[in-house]
Amino acid sequence: MDDEESVFSILIGREGCDDEYSSIFEFKHNLQQSCLEEEVEEFSCGCVFYDHQYSNSTTNNTSKIITLLKHTASDSSFGCNYLLQFWSLVQVEGQHPHHHHHYLSTSDQPFCVSHLRKGHCWYRKLSTGHVYDVDEGAEDEQLGGVGRAYRSKNPESTPDLRLYSIHEFPLRDHAARCGLRVYLTMPLFGLHNNQCYGVLEFLSADATITRSLLSSLDQGLQIAGLKTTHTNYIPISNDNIEKMSSCRIEALTEIREAFMLITEIPQLYAANVWIPYGKCASITTNTRCMELVLFTEDVTRFMSTNQVHVQLRKGIIGTVLASESKSCFCRNLCEFSIADQPLAHYERRERLDVCFAICLQSSHTGDLLYVLEFYLYPTPTTDGYLASFLNFLLPAMKQELKTFKIASGKQLGEELVVEVIGFSRATGVTSSSQSGQPQPNVFPFKFKSVQYSEDQQGKSVSYASQTEQCSTAAAAAFDSSKITETGKRKSGLHLSLEVLKPHFGKKLKDVAEELCVGRSTIKRACRDYGIERWPFKEKHARNLSLVERESARDSLQDMWPSRGNNLGQTEAEKVMIKVRYEEDIIRFELCVSSGVQKLREEVAMRLNLEMSSLKLKYFDEDNDEILLACDADLQLCPKKGTKMGKTCIQLFAQLISQ
């Protein structure tokens, strides 16, 4: 796999790729091929190119592709700058009977473009001269994304095709120079059979694959009498569990309530819950369709679908499903190929490298499997870091998931064996030296190294089991007696004042690294103890009473105002609100005491957005994104003076789906 620095040095778009030809004839002329004799139909949202001899056929598969492309070109909800082309299977007779050569070609096949971009023309011309070998034994560079989709009978997508290696996508650099970024391949089948006719390839100059785009493709496939192996692309929402059976609702509600406590774990960045989807359209026997049913907010912005196809022993989900212990850990998800880990490129773009997964079952739903993924912050993944996370996680799961057990048959709280996935270029969890007597684990667990191999399908080739200990700082911060039935988020997992005091006077960033926690976790703990700003100056370190007395809090109010009711006069006055949303900026005056609800109403009205789909954030002094969740958060927003002498609060808006 190419390293990230070299990958993103590939420029998107050479000079002129975004320019458009003045006419269809000029576009066809620059293809310099038989396209000059093809029929072209122009629709409101694109142009379809095809051979007229197939246009009126009711039995030929090509006519179905033309119908699909015509629907796409006339659907305004498709809404992006794209090239859509079909790759058909070609069979070449061999010298011996039954020895045939098979490859995919798009030459003389119909295609569609949304705009007459030069970049679309260049890539289409290049594609017509390229073929993908799909015979058994074909190498990655012979398969490409098109060949893999045909062979696996499952779709493949990436938010940025530069994330492919040149072996995974031979035309990667050419596509990038044509100004193309988003990439999707879908195998196409007859509506009433499992015969694969070929592969539909979608490339776009836009920044993402939208759900409206996928929904439009689904509709077009149905109209054309075709299907693919994805099932549907309903909007992702935690509210979807309300539509399930009562037993499943009870189980997922239990997990959702547990998440309220688990999301306070310092090392945790995001979490997902996957369950098998019973209506999977995949025709391969070792593939399962997994549906995303619960998640934390942070992870939803990069996912376009709530379902993925998973091969057993492949990727993080396939590995945990096939593992004996039903739990595994991976410190570098980017090592998985996209064939093994369907969301590999999305995770790599979001830098979701570190993941712990565990497979559970609930007495509410019998044998139904629940795969819980926990993404950790990407820090040096030492044994102490992972052990401290498990010392936070396992007691919380034991406390909250009353009806659940590990799918291996063990109860939560019994010894857990965690399979640590290693790759040829990474040896799994690294060792870290600890001084002094190590703290005991809250629950017993062991690590077992498992060497991942694509050829051996994740078969374990070496074992090294050992019991890991929680780091001193993390163990001191954890107090299982704080987990109660009420007030879980406030008094659950937190940093004690005794842990924080020795670090007063240090930089917040350095303290966060030492304690293996996020800076927001430290800030939240400080506010719970009445410390309204991290005391990083030396005078605070010499005289700790400064941060504990009320006078210190008052002196810092202009930088980090108190959440109390004694607000100064400036807080009650109107301030200038400046909000950025995508390319737009709005300004208006508002009284801070009006609260977040009123603020969101004003922003939604001016941006013509649904208030329920909107979230507001600001950057704090550490350049962290802080969500405005309540009125108290609004009081904490940094305020700046304008040239006109007014007080200004700068925010940015996002859709909840982002």
mmCIF file of C-alpha atoms in Angstrom, residues 313-314 340 422-423 451-459 461:
data_model
loop_
_atom_site.group_PDB
_atom_site.id
_atom_site.type_symbol
_atom_site.label_atom_id
_atom_site.label_comp_id
_atom_site.label_asym_id
_atom_site.label_seq_id
_atom_site.Cartn_x
_atom_site.Cartn_y
_atom_site.Cartn_z
ATOM 1 C CA ARG A 313 -12.074 -14.190 8.246
ATOM 2 C CA LYS A 314 -11.727 -11.010 6.212
ATOM 3 C CA ASP A 340 -11.224 -7.524 2.807
ATOM 4 C CA GLY A 422 -0.755 -8.656 13.133
ATOM 5 C CA PHE A 423 0.392 -7.972 9.570
ATOM 6 C CA GLN A 451 -0.963 -13.209 11.956
ATOM 7 C CA TYR A 452 -3.338 -11.982 9.259
ATOM 8 C CA SER A 453 -2.845 -13.367 5.769
ATOM 9 C CA GLU A 454 -5.073 -12.822 2.750
ATOM 10 C CA ASP A 455 -3.977 -16.169 1.283
ATOM 11 C CA GLN A 456 -4.601 -18.074 4.503
ATOM 12 C CA GLN A 457 -7.793 -16.123 5.236
ATOM 13 C CA GLY A 458 -6.737 -14.905 8.639
ATOM 14 C CA LYS A 459 -5.527 -18.301 9.805
ATOM 15 C CA VAL A 461 0.091 -18.957 12.438
#
